[in-house]
Tab-separated table of C-alpha atoms in Angstrom:
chain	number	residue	atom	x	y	z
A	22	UNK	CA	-2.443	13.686	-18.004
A	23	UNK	CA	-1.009	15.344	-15.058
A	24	UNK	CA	2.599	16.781	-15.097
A	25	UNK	CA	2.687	15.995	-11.186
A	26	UNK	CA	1.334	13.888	-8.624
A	27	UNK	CA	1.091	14.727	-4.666
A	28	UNK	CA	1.246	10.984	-3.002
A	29	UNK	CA	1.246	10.206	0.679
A	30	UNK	CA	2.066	7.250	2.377
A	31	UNK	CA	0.542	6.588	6.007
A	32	UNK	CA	2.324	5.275	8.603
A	33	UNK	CA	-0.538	3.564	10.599
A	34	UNK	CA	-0.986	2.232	13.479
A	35	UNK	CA	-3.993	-0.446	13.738
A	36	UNK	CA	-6.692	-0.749	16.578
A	37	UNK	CA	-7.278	-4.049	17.841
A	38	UNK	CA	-10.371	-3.379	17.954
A	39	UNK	CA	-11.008	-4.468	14.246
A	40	UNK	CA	-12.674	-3.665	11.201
A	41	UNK	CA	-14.982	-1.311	12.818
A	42	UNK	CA	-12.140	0.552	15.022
A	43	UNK	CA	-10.105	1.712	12.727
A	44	UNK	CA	-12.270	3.300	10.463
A	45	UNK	CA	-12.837	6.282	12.208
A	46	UNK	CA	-8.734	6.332	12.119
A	47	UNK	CA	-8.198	5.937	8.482
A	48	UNK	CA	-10.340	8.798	7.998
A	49	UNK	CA	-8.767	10.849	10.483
A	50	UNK	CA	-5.419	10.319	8.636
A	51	UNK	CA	-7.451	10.629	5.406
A	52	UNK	CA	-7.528	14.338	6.256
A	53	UNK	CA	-4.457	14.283	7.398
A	54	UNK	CA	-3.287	13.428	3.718
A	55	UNK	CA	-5.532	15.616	2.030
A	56	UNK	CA	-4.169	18.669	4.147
A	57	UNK	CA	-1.020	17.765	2.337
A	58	UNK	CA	-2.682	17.692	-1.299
A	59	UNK	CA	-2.318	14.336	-1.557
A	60	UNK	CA	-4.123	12.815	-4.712
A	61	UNK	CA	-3.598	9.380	-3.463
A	62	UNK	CA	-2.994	8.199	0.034
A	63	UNK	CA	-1.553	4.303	0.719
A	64	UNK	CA	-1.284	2.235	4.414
A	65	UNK	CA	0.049	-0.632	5.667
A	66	UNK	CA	-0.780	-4.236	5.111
A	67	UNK	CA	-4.188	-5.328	6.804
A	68	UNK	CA	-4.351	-2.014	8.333
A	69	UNK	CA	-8.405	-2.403	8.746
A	70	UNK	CA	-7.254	-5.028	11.645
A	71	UNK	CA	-3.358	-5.312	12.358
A	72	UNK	CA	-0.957	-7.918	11.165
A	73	UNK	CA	-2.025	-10.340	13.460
A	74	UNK	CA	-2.809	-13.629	11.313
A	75	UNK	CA	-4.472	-15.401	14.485
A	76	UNK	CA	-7.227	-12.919	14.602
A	77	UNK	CA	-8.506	-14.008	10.924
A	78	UNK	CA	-10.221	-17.016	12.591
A	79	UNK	CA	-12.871	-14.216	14.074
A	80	UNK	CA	-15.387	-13.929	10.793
A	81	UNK	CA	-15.325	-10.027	11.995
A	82	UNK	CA	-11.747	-9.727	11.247
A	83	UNK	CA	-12.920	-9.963	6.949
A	84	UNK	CA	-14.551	-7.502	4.675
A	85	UNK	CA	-16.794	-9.166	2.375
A	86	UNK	CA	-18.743	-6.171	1.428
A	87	UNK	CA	-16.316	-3.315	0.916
A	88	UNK	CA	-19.074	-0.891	-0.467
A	89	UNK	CA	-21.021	-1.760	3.277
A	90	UNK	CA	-18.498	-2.363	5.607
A	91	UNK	CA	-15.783	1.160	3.852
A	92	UNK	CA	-18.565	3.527	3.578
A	93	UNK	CA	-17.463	5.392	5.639
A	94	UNK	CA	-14.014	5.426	4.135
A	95	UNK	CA	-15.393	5.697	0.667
A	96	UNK	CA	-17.759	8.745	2.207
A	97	UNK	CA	-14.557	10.783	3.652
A	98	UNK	CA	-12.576	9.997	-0.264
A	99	UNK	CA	-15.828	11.434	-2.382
A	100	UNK	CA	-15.876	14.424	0.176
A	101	UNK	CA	-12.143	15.003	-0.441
A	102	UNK	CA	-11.870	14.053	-3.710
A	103	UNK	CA	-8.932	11.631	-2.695
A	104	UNK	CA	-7.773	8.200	-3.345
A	105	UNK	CA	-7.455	5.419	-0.411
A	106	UNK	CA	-5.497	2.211	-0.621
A	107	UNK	CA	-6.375	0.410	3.080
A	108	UNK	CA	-5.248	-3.540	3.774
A	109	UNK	CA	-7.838	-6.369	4.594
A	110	UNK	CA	-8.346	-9.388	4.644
A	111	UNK	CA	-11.320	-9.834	2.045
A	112	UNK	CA	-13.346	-12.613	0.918
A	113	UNK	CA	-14.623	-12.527	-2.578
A	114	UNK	CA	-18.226	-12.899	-3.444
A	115	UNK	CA	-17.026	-16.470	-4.338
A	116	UNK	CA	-15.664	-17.409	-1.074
A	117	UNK	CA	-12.288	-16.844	-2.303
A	118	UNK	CA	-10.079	-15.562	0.564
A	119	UNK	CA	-7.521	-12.487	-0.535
A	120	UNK	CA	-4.872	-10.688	1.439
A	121	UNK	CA	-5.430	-7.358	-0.680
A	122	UNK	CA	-5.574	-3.704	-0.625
A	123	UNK	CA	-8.779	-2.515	-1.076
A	124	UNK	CA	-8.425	1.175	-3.736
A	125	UNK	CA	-11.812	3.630	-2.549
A	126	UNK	CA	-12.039	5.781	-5.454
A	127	UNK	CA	-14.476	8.635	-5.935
A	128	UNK	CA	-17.393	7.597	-7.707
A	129	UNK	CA	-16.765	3.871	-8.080
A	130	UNK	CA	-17.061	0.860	-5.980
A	131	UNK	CA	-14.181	-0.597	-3.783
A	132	UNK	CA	-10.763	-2.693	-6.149
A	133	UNK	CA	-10.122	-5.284	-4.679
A	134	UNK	CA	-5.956	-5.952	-5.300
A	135	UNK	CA	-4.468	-9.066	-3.924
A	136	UNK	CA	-0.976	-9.954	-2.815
A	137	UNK	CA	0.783	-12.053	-5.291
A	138	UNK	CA	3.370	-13.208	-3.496
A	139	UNK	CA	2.498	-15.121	-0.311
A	140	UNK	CA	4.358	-15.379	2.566
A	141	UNK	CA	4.400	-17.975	5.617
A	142	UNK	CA	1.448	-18.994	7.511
A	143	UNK	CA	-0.644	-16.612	4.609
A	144	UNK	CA	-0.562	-19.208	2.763
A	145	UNK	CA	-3.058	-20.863	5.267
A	146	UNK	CA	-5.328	-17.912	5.032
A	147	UNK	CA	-5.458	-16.849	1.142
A	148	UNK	CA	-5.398	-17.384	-2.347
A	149	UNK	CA	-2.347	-15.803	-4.165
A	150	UNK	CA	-3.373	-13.351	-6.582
A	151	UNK	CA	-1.978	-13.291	-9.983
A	152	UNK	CA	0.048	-9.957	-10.465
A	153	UNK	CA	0.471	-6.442	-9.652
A	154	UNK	CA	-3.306	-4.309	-10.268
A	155	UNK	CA	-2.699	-1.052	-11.933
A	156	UNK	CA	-4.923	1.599	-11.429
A	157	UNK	CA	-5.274	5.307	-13.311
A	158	UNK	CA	-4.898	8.700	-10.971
A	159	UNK	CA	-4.629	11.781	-13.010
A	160	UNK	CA	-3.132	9.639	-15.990
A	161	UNK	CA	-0.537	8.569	-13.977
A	162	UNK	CA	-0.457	4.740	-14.040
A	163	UNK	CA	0.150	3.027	-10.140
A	164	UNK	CA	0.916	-0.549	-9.452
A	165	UNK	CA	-0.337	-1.837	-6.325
A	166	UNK	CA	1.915	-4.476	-4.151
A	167	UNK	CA	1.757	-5.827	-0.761
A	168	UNK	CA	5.046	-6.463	1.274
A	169	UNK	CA	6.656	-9.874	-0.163
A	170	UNK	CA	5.575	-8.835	-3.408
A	171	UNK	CA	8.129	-6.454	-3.236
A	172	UNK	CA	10.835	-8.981	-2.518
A	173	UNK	CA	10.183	-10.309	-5.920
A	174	UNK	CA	11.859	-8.482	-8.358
A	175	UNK	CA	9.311	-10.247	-11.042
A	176	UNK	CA	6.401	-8.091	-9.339
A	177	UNK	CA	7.921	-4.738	-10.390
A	178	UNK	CA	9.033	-5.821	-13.652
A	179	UNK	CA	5.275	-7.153	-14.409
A	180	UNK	CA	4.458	-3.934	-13.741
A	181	UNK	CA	7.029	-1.681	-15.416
A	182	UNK	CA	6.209	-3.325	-18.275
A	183	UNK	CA	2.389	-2.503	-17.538
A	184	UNK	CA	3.672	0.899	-17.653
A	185	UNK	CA	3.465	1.742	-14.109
A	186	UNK	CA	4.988	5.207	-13.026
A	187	UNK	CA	4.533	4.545	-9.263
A	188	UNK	CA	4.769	0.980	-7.318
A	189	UNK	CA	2.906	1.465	-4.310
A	190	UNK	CA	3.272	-0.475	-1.598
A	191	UNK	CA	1.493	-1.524	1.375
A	192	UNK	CA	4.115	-3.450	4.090
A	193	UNK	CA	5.015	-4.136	7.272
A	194	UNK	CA	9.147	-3.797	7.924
A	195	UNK	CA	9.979	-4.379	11.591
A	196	UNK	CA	13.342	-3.772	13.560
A	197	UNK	CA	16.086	-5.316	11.895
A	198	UNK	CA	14.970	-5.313	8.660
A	199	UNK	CA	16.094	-1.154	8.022
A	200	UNK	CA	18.574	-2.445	5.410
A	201	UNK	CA	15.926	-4.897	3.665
A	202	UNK	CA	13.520	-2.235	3.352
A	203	UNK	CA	15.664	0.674	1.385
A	204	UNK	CA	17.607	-2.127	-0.707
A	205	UNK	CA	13.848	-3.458	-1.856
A	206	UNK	CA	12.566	-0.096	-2.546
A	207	UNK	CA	15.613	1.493	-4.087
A	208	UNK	CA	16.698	-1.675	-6.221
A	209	UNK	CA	12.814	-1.956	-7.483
A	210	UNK	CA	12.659	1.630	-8.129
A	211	UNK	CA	16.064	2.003	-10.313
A	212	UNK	CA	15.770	-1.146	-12.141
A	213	UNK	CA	12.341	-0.144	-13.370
A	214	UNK	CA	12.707	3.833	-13.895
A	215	UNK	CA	9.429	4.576	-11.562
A	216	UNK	CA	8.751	5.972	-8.169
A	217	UNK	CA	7.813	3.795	-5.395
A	218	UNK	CA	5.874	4.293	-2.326
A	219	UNK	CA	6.411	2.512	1.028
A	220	UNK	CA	3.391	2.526	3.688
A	221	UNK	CA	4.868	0.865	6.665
A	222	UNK	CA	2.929	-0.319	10.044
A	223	UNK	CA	3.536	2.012	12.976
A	224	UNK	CA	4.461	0.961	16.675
A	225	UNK	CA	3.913	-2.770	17.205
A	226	UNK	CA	2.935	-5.451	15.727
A	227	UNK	CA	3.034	-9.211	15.543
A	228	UNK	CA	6.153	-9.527	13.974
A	229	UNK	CA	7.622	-6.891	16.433
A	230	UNK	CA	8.193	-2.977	16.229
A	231	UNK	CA	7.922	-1.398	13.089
A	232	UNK	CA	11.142	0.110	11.324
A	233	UNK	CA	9.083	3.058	10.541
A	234	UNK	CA	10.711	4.530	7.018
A	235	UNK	CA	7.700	5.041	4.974
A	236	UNK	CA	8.150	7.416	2.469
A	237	UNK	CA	9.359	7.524	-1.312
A	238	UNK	CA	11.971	6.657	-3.648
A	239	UNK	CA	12.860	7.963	-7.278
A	240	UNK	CA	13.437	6.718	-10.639
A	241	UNK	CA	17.199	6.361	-9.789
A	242	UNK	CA	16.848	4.579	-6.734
A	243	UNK	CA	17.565	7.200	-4.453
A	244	UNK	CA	14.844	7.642	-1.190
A	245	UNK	CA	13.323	10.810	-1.539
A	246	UNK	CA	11.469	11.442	1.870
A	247	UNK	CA	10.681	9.605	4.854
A	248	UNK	CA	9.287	9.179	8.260
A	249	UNK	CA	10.782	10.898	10.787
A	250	UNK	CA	10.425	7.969	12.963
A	251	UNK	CA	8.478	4.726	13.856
A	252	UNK	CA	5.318	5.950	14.795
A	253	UNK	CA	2.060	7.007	13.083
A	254	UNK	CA	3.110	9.638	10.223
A	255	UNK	CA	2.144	10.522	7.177
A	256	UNK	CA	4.564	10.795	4.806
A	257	UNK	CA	3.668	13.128	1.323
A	258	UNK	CA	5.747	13.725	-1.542
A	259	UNK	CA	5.766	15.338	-4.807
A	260	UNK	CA	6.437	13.848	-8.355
A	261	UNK	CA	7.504	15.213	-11.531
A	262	UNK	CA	6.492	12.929	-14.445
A	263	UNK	CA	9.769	14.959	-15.795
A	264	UNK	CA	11.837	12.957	-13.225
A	265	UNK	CA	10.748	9.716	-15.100
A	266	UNK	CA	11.265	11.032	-18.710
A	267	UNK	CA	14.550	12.151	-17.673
A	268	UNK	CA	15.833	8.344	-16.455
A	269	UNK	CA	13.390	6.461	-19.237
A	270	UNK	CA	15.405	7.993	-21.466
């Protein structure tokens, strides 16, 4: 079990191009996190394609063969020895449709995580999932959420009581919503004595400009690092399982 943990959460940016343009990217920023030390790097909802629910009518717009369609991806986190959590839309070998994030782990195949808590028109789209997937990095115990789930102070709980020592999430915040954002991550954060881990969409989007702020918060609910703005970024930090003995107790 690790005493620390170097995260990093990117600030992305999708291509409209799709699934196919914005691999290249993710492995670019990849690097990017691994030139930090990062031991786990998270982005944005859907960030294979953009939050843009209209596109998901264009069959090229879902994975439904991670290991196939994320080699690449999956190629780039065996060569660094690094931990990916992208967004997708992903259809299960059962035709079940998921708005997840997809974990690329060194020597395994794709996770497939999906969002508990839908949200709007999503609902037309996908399947809820049915809780918060926790995953093991260096014995540290991370709960994977995506945006509303983090609205629902249920999600965190579920997974405190997992034992998760970092909520990570994978959002998109736009202008407007600055307050929302640190109130969600703080409040989620203190109440349940982790870390947690916002990954933000950059620049536009469908719902409107990003609010940028990706970055961290500790155990007591204080925001521990940030983006410097609302663009692409990424965003590393470094955490002391001390820190979380310290408040657990």
């Amino acid at each position: 079990m690790s005493a620390e943990l170097t995260v990093a959460a990117v600030q992305y940016e999708s291509s409209q191009g799709g699934i196919s343009a914005n691999i290249a990217a993710h492995v670019r920023a990849l690097e990017d996190a691994d030139g930090h030390g990062a031991r786990i790097a998270v982005f944005p909802e859907l960030s294979l394609i953009g939050y843009d629910l209209s596109r998901l009518d264009d069959d090229a717009c879902w994975l439904t063969n991670p290991s196939v369609e994320l080699a690449e991806v999956q190629a780039a986190c065996e060569d660094m020895g690094i931990v990916a959590v992208v967004g997708a839309a992903v259809r299960e070998p059962d035709g079940t449709p998921r708005l997840a994030s997809v974990l690329l782990r060194p020597g395994t195949i794709p996770l497939i995580a999906p969002k508990t808590h839908l949200h709007g028109d999503e609902q037309h789209y996908f399947e809820p999932g049915k809780g918060p997937t926790l995953v093991d990095v260096d014995g540290w115990s991370i709960a994977l959420a995506v945006c509303f789930d983090v609205a629902k102070p249920t999600h965190a709980a579920e997974a405190a009581e997992a034992g998760a020592d970092l909520y990570a999430a994978s959002a998109v915040y736009v202008v407007g919503e600055e307050r929302r954002l640190d109130l969600h991550f703080g409040a989620r954060a203190m109440d349940s004595r982790f870390f947690a881990l916002l990954a933000n969409a950059a620049g536009r989007t469908s719902l409107g400009p990003s609010c940028g702020g990706s970055g961290v918060w500790g155990p007591d609910g204080h925001r521990m690092t940030h983006s410097r703005g609302t663009g692409p970024e990424v965003v590393s930090a470094l955490l002391f399982r001390s820190a979380l003995d310290r408040y657990r107790r």
